[in-house]
Amino acid sequence: MPNRILVVEDDEDLVELWTFNLTNAGFEVATASNGSDGLKKIRALHPDLLLLDLMLPELDGFAICDILRRDPDTASIPIIILTAVSGGLARLAGFDAGANDYVTKPFSPKELIARIQGLLDLAAIAAARRARVA
C-alpha cells in the first residue's frame, strides 16, 4: 500500500504540481486548501506525512504544527513545511512548532521526494521500535 501524503497548500498551481510529482513517485495524495480543512483531513485520513504551507487561510501552518504535536493521535506524523518564507527566524519558528523539515520555495521535486522518503523511513524505524517495546 502506498504511503499517503496530505498536502495543505492554498496555491492551486502548486497543489497540482506537487500532486503530479508525488503521484508519479508512487505516493497516494490528498489535499486541503486551508488550515481548517487541513486539520479535518489530518484527523480523518491520518496521513503518513504532511506537506504544509505556512501562510494559509483560516489557520496558519505554525498553528497546525502546534496543534498536531500536542495531540497524541497526530504527534508522530512527519511534517515538512514548504514555504516562500525563507528567513532564519521563520525557519526556527517552524522547527519550534514541531516541523521535521523546512523547505523553501522554489525547490527541486526530486529533492522533496528524497526528503519525504527519508522521513518516512525514519518513521517506519521508530514505529518498529515502539512495536518491539510494547
XYZ file of N, CA, C and O in Angstrom:
536
model
N 0.844 -1.173 0.000
C 0.000 0.000 0.000
C 0.895 1.245 0.000
O 1.822 1.350 0.798
N 0.614 2.206 -0.893
C 1.466 3.400 -0.953
C 1.280 4.297 0.264
O 0.221 4.312 0.886
N 2.327 5.032 0.597
C 2.229 5.998 1.682
C 1.297 7.130 1.276
O 1.321 7.589 0.143
N 0.490 7.594 2.240
C -0.462 8.675 1.995
C 0.139 9.988 2.474
O 0.558 10.095 3.633
N 0.156 10.968 1.593
C 0.664 12.293 1.910
C -0.479 13.291 1.794
O -1.219 13.275 0.808
N -0.610 14.145 2.789
C -1.582 15.230 2.734
C -0.835 16.518 2.442
O 0.112 16.867 3.147
N -1.256 17.211 1.399
C -0.693 18.493 1.007
C -1.676 19.575 1.447
O -2.828 19.581 1.002
N -1.232 20.462 2.328
C -2.065 21.585 2.760
C -1.429 22.850 2.190
O -0.402 23.323 2.680
N -2.047 23.356 1.131
C -1.496 24.467 0.344
C -2.655 25.189 -0.330
O -3.552 24.534 -0.870
N -2.626 26.525 -0.318
C -3.718 27.282 -0.919
C -3.462 27.705 -2.365
O -4.375 28.181 -3.028
N -2.277 27.515 -2.887
C -1.970 27.847 -4.284
C -2.302 26.637 -5.161
O -1.601 25.619 -5.120
N -3.368 26.754 -5.949
C -3.848 25.625 -6.751
C -2.804 25.110 -7.738
O -2.724 23.902 -7.978
N -2.012 26.004 -8.323
C -0.982 25.570 -9.273
C 0.070 24.706 -8.582
O 0.518 23.697 -9.132
N 0.475 25.105 -7.378
C 1.455 24.313 -6.634
C 0.868 22.969 -6.216
O 1.554 21.939 -6.281
N -0.379 22.961 -5.801
C -1.030 21.706 -5.423
C -1.028 20.751 -6.609
O -0.698 19.570 -6.465
N -1.354 21.261 -7.780
C -1.373 20.428 -8.990
C 0.024 19.890 -9.304
O 0.196 18.703 -9.590
N 1.030 20.745 -9.215
C 2.409 20.338 -9.490
C 2.886 19.286 -8.494
O 3.443 18.252 -8.864
N 2.665 19.537 -7.210
C 3.112 18.597 -6.181
C 2.368 17.279 -6.271
O 2.960 16.217 -6.115
N 1.063 17.349 -6.528
C 0.270 16.128 -6.655
C 0.783 15.286 -7.819
O 0.943 14.064 -7.694
N 1.070 15.926 -8.931
C 1.598 15.217 -10.102
C 2.910 14.512 -9.761
O 3.068 13.314 -10.022
N 3.847 15.241 -9.172
C 5.162 14.668 -8.854
C 5.075 13.573 -7.799
O 5.735 12.538 -7.914
N 4.276 13.788 -6.781
C 4.156 12.796 -5.712
C 3.451 11.527 -6.198
O 3.856 10.419 -5.850
N 2.415 11.691 -6.998
C 1.707 10.537 -7.557
C 2.640 9.732 -8.455
O 2.670 8.497 -8.385
N 3.415 10.423 -9.276
C 4.375 9.732 -10.145
C 5.457 9.018 -9.357
O 6.033 8.042 -9.840
N 5.728 9.482 -8.139
C 6.728 8.829 -7.286
C 6.118 7.671 -6.490
O 6.813 7.024 -5.719
N 4.814 7.429 -6.680
C 4.193 6.270 -6.042
C 3.434 6.552 -4.763
O 3.025 5.621 -4.069
N 3.237 7.821 -4.429
C 2.508 8.172 -3.214
C 1.027 8.370 -3.506
O 0.650 8.762 -4.608
N 0.208 8.129 -2.490
C -1.207 8.487 -2.545
C -1.301 9.905 -1.983
O -0.733 10.184 -0.927
N -2.007 10.791 -2.685
C -2.021 12.200 -2.301
C -3.446 12.679 -2.031
O -4.352 12.420 -2.816
N -3.611 13.367 -0.904
C -4.841 14.077 -0.584
C -4.451 15.543 -0.393
O -3.291 15.850 -0.110
N -5.422 16.447 -0.573
C -5.103 17.865 -0.474
C -6.145 18.613 0.345
O -7.284 18.170 0.497
N -5.711 19.757 0.871
C -6.588 20.705 1.548
C -6.077 22.102 1.210
O -4.863 22.309 1.094
N -6.993 23.058 1.053
C -6.597 24.392 0.604
C -6.598 25.445 1.707
O -6.301 26.608 1.441
N -6.923 25.054 2.927
C -6.827 25.996 4.046
C -6.534 25.218 5.325
O -6.638 23.995 5.364
N -6.172 25.956 6.359
C -5.764 25.311 7.603
C -6.850 24.508 8.280
O -6.599 23.411 8.786
N -8.061 25.025 8.303
C -9.155 24.308 8.968
C -9.467 22.990 8.274
O -9.624 21.956 8.929
N -9.563 23.040 6.938
C -9.805 21.798 6.196
C -8.634 20.836 6.351
O -8.816 19.629 6.409
N -7.424 21.393 6.410
C -6.249 20.553 6.613
C -6.331 19.765 7.911
O -6.090 18.560 7.937
N -6.702 20.435 8.993
C -6.831 19.735 10.280
C -7.903 18.654 10.222
O -7.713 17.552 10.741
N -9.029 18.945 9.587
C -10.102 17.954 9.470
C -9.611 16.728 8.697
O -9.867 15.591 9.097
N -8.895 16.964 7.592
C -8.410 15.842 6.779
C -7.315 15.058 7.502
O -7.229 13.850 7.360
N -6.494 15.732 8.263
C -5.456 15.037 9.023
C -6.114 14.055 9.992
O -5.721 12.895 10.088
N -7.123 14.528 10.687
C -7.799 13.669 11.666
C -8.590 12.550 10.997
O -8.691 11.451 11.539
N -9.136 12.808 9.817
C -9.931 11.791 9.116
C -9.057 10.766 8.405
O -9.349 9.571 8.413
N -7.972 11.221 7.800
C -7.140 10.342 6.961
C -5.923 9.787 7.679
O -5.351 8.793 7.257
N -5.479 10.441 8.739
C -4.226 10.121 9.430
C -3.126 9.786 8.404
O -2.686 8.632 8.277
N -2.676 10.825 7.669
C -1.683 10.600 6.620
C -0.343 10.136 7.198
O -0.056 10.327 8.383
N 0.466 9.552 6.332
C 1.799 9.114 6.731
C 2.769 10.289 6.831
O 3.789 10.201 7.517
N 2.445 11.391 6.122
C 3.312 12.570 6.118
C 2.475 13.760 5.691
O 1.546 13.623 4.891
N 2.838 14.938 6.209
C 2.136 16.173 5.895
C 3.091 17.157 5.233
O 4.169 17.422 5.762
N 2.685 17.681 4.070
C 3.380 18.798 3.432
C 2.546 20.027 3.722
O 1.374 20.096 3.340
N 3.130 21.015 4.375
C 2.363 22.107 4.958
C 2.932 23.464 4.585
O 4.101 23.754 4.857
N 2.084 24.294 3.975
C 2.442 25.681 3.732
C 2.278 26.447 5.041
O 1.494 26.041 5.907
N 2.992 27.552 5.206
C 2.849 28.355 6.423
C 1.725 29.369 6.316
O 0.938 29.532 7.236
N 1.657 30.055 5.200
C 0.686 31.134 5.025
C -0.590 30.584 4.400
O -0.722 30.507 3.189
N -1.503 30.166 5.264
C -2.759 29.553 4.835
C -3.941 30.367 5.331
O -3.867 30.970 6.401
N -5.051 30.334 4.589
C -6.272 30.955 5.109
C -6.792 30.181 6.324
O -6.588 28.974 6.431
N -7.436 30.874 7.213
C -8.157 30.346 8.376
C -7.261 29.916 9.532
O -7.568 30.197 10.673
N -6.193 29.203 9.270
C -5.299 28.719 10.322
C -3.930 28.527 9.690
O -3.807 27.783 8.711
N -2.909 29.191 10.211
C -1.604 29.102 9.550
C -0.857 27.814 9.904
O -1.249 27.063 10.799
N 0.211 27.564 9.168
C 0.979 26.342 9.334
C 1.623 26.198 10.711
O 1.741 25.095 11.226
N 2.051 27.308 11.308
C 2.620 27.235 12.651
C 1.597 26.685 13.641
O 1.901 25.815 14.461
N 0.365 27.204 13.567
C -0.691 26.757 14.475
C -1.027 25.291 14.244
O -1.232 24.535 15.200
N -1.057 24.877 12.986
C -1.354 23.469 12.676
C -0.290 22.567 13.285
O -0.607 21.552 13.920
N 0.980 22.908 13.094
C 2.067 22.117 13.691
C 1.887 21.998 15.197
O 1.986 20.901 15.759
N 1.637 23.110 15.836
C 1.496 23.120 17.281
C 0.331 22.238 17.736
O 0.473 21.445 18.666
N -0.795 22.344 17.066
C -1.974 21.533 17.409
C -1.671 20.042 17.234
O -1.999 19.227 18.097
N -1.037 19.691 16.134
C -0.742 18.281 15.863
C 0.228 17.699 16.878
O 0.075 16.553 17.315
N 1.231 18.457 17.251
C 2.237 17.944 18.188
C 1.693 17.785 19.600
O 2.196 16.988 20.372
N 0.658 18.514 19.956
C 0.058 18.410 21.291
C -0.940 17.264 21.396
O -1.348 16.913 22.500
N -1.333 16.677 20.270
C -2.330 15.606 20.247
C -1.617 14.259 20.077
O -0.952 14.044 19.061
N -1.739 13.348 21.026
C -1.048 12.054 20.919
C -1.411 11.265 19.653
O -0.591 10.500 19.158
N -2.607 11.473 19.119
C -3.012 10.751 17.912
C -2.309 11.253 16.656
O -2.245 10.537 15.657
N -1.800 12.490 16.669
C -1.161 13.055 15.478
C 0.285 13.478 15.718
O 0.959 13.920 14.785
N 0.770 13.332 16.933
C 2.092 13.853 17.298
C 3.235 13.245 16.495
O 4.261 13.889 16.291
N 3.068 12.023 16.011
C 4.180 11.366 15.319
C 4.131 11.513 13.800
O 5.005 10.989 13.110
N 3.146 12.227 13.266
C 3.084 12.408 11.813
C 4.230 13.323 11.384
O 4.339 14.450 11.876
N 5.083 12.870 10.469
C 6.157 13.744 9.982
C 5.574 14.944 9.232
O 4.633 14.799 8.454
N 6.152 16.107 9.485
C 5.688 17.353 8.858
C 6.851 18.019 8.149
O 7.896 18.280 8.751
N 6.637 18.316 6.866
C 7.580 19.126 6.103
C 6.877 20.433 5.770
O 5.827 20.434 5.123
N 7.454 21.534 6.222
C 6.934 22.846 5.861
C 7.525 23.211 4.504
O 8.738 23.132 4.303
N 6.643 23.594 3.580
C 7.039 24.082 2.260
C 6.546 25.517 2.159
O 5.339 25.759 2.182
N 7.455 26.468 2.061
C 7.038 27.864 2.153
C 7.970 28.787 1.387
O 9.123 28.433 1.130
N 7.455 29.964 1.060
C 8.277 31.013 0.466
C 8.973 31.830 1.549
O 9.847 32.640 1.250
N 8.616 31.622 2.792
C 9.203 32.358 3.915
C 10.566 31.749 4.226
O 10.656 30.640 4.753
N 11.621 32.491 3.873
C 12.954 31.896 3.955
C 13.813 32.428 5.095
O 14.934 31.986 5.267
N 13.321 33.342 5.873
C 14.124 33.925 6.943
C 14.472 32.920 8.026
O 13.727 31.971 8.283
N 15.599 33.139 8.663
C 16.060 32.245 9.717
C 15.115 32.156 10.897
O 14.934 31.094 11.483
N 14.475 33.270 11.254
C 13.547 33.251 12.383
C 12.313 32.407 12.069
O 11.824 31.674 12.931
N 11.823 32.508 10.845
C 10.660 31.693 10.453
C 11.026 30.216 10.452
O 10.250 29.368 10.897
N 12.207 29.912 9.964
C 12.676 28.522 9.948
C 12.737 27.970 11.376
O 12.254 26.869 11.659
N 13.317 28.742 12.279
C 13.390 28.317 13.690
C 12.001 28.184 14.293
O 11.738 27.241 15.049
N 11.101 29.103 13.967
C 9.728 29.023 14.476
C 9.038 27.769 13.963
O 8.277 27.122 14.691
N 9.320 27.395 12.716
C 8.743 26.165 12.164
C 9.222 24.932 12.910
O 8.420 24.053 13.253
N 10.506 24.877 13.174
C 11.038 23.739 13.940
C 10.523 23.757 15.381
O 10.187 22.720 15.941
N 10.440 24.953 15.975
C 9.906 25.055 17.333
C 8.450 24.605 17.412
O 8.028 24.045 18.423
N 7.697 24.846 16.339
C 6.284 24.432 16.307
C 6.131 22.929 16.105
O 5.064 22.381 16.347
N 7.209 22.262 15.661
C 7.149 20.815 15.535
C 7.425 20.246 14.162
O 7.289 19.043 13.956
N 7.815 21.079 13.205
C 8.126 20.560 11.873
C 9.385 19.696 11.915
O 10.311 19.965 12.687
N 9.402 18.661 11.086
C 10.586 17.803 10.968
C 11.559 18.329 9.929
O 12.744 18.004 9.973
N 11.044 19.094 8.968
C 11.885 19.646 7.910
C 11.250 20.949 7.443
O 10.049 21.179 7.647
N 12.062 21.798 6.814
C 11.618 23.120 6.374
C 12.261 23.368 5.023
O 13.489 23.438 4.938
N 11.457 23.461 3.985
C 11.955 23.621 2.618
C 11.381 24.907 2.042
O 10.172 25.136 2.114
N 12.259 25.746 1.486
C 11.788 26.997 0.913
C 11.551 26.847 -0.587
O 12.272 26.136 -1.279
N 10.501 27.528 -1.045
C 10.139 27.547 -2.463
C 11.033 28.552 -3.162
O 11.340 29.592 -2.579
N 11.441 28.311 -4.375
C 11.236 27.087 -5.152
C 12.225 26.006 -4.725
O 13.254 26.289 -4.107
N 11.900 24.777 -5.052
C 12.751 23.649 -4.695
C 12.625 22.600 -5.785
O 11.711 22.630 -6.602
N 13.526 21.656 -5.760
C 13.524 20.568 -6.729
C 12.543 19.485 -6.293
O 12.613 19.025 -5.149
N 11.634 19.073 -7.176
C 10.734 17.968 -6.817
C 11.489 16.700 -6.409
O 11.071 15.997 -5.494
N 12.615 16.432 -7.057
C 13.402 15.242 -6.703
C 13.956 15.364 -5.292
O 13.988 14.394 -4.540
N 14.406 16.558 -4.922
C 14.909 16.757 -3.560
C 13.780 16.578 -2.546
O 13.963 15.947 -1.504
N 12.601 17.135 -2.848
C 11.475 16.988 -1.943
C 11.113 15.519 -1.761
O 10.897 15.061 -0.632
N 11.073 14.770 -2.827
C 10.740 13.343 -2.741
C 11.786 12.599 -1.911
O 11.454 11.733 -1.108
N 13.055 12.960 -2.063
C 14.106 12.340 -1.246
C 13.915 12.675 0.233
O 14.074 11.801 1.100
N 13.561 13.908 0.540
C 13.320 14.299 1.933
C 12.117 13.555 2.503
O 12.143 13.101 3.647
N 11.050 13.437 1.692
C 9.856 12.707 2.111
C 10.219 11.266 2.426
O 9.852 10.738 3.476
N 10.931 10.619 1.517
C 11.272 9.215 1.710
C 12.140 9.027 2.950
O 11.967 8.075 3.709
N 13.059 9.961 3.182
C 13.898 9.880 4.369
C 13.082 9.957 5.655
O 13.288 9.172 6.585
N 12.125 10.878 5.706
C 11.281 10.987 6.899
C 10.373 9.781 7.065
O 10.146 9.314 8.186
N 9.850 9.253 5.960
C 9.006 8.058 6.047
C 9.817 6.855 6.530
O 9.324 6.045 7.316
N 11.062 6.752 6.077
C 11.930 5.664 6.536
C 12.188 5.780 8.042
O 12.128 4.779 8.767
N 12.471 6.984 8.502
C 12.695 7.191 9.941
C 11.438 6.886 10.749
O 11.519 6.286 11.828
N 10.274 7.272 10.232
C 9.017 6.990 10.929
C 8.777 5.484 11.017
O 8.304 4.986 12.043
N 9.113 4.753 9.962
C 8.932 3.298 9.973
C 9.863 2.644 10.996
O 9.461 1.717 11.715
N 11.089 3.123 11.086
C 12.038 2.588 12.071
C 11.529 2.859 13.488
O 11.547 1.976 14.343
N 11.037 4.079 13.728
C 10.519 4.421 15.057
C 9.302 3.568 15.405
O 9.172 3.096 16.541
N 8.427 3.337 14.440
C 7.234 2.507 14.688
C 7.633 1.072 15.006
O 7.049 0.441 15.887
N 8.633 0.556 14.301
C 9.097 -0.811 14.559
C 9.694 -0.913 15.962
O 9.464 -1.908 16.663
N 10.420 0.094 16.383
C 10.993 0.084 17.736
C 9.895 0.139 18.786
O 9.967 -0.559 19.802
N 8.878 0.979 18.563
C 7.766 1.063 19.522
C 7.039 -0.268 19.606
O 6.627 -0.686 20.689
N 6.899 -0.946 18.483
C 6.197 -2.247 18.478
C 6.992 -3.295 19.258
O 6.412 -4.146 19.929
N 8.325 -3.246 19.157
C 9.156 -4.210 19.897
C 9.085 -3.986 21.394
O 9.148 -4.912 22.182
N 8.976 -2.726 21.793
C 8.930 -2.381 23.209
C 7.576 -2.759 23.806
O 7.489 -3.180 24.961
N 6.531 -2.629 23.033
C 5.164 -2.891 23.544
C 4.893 -4.329 23.702
O 5.305 -5.240 24.002
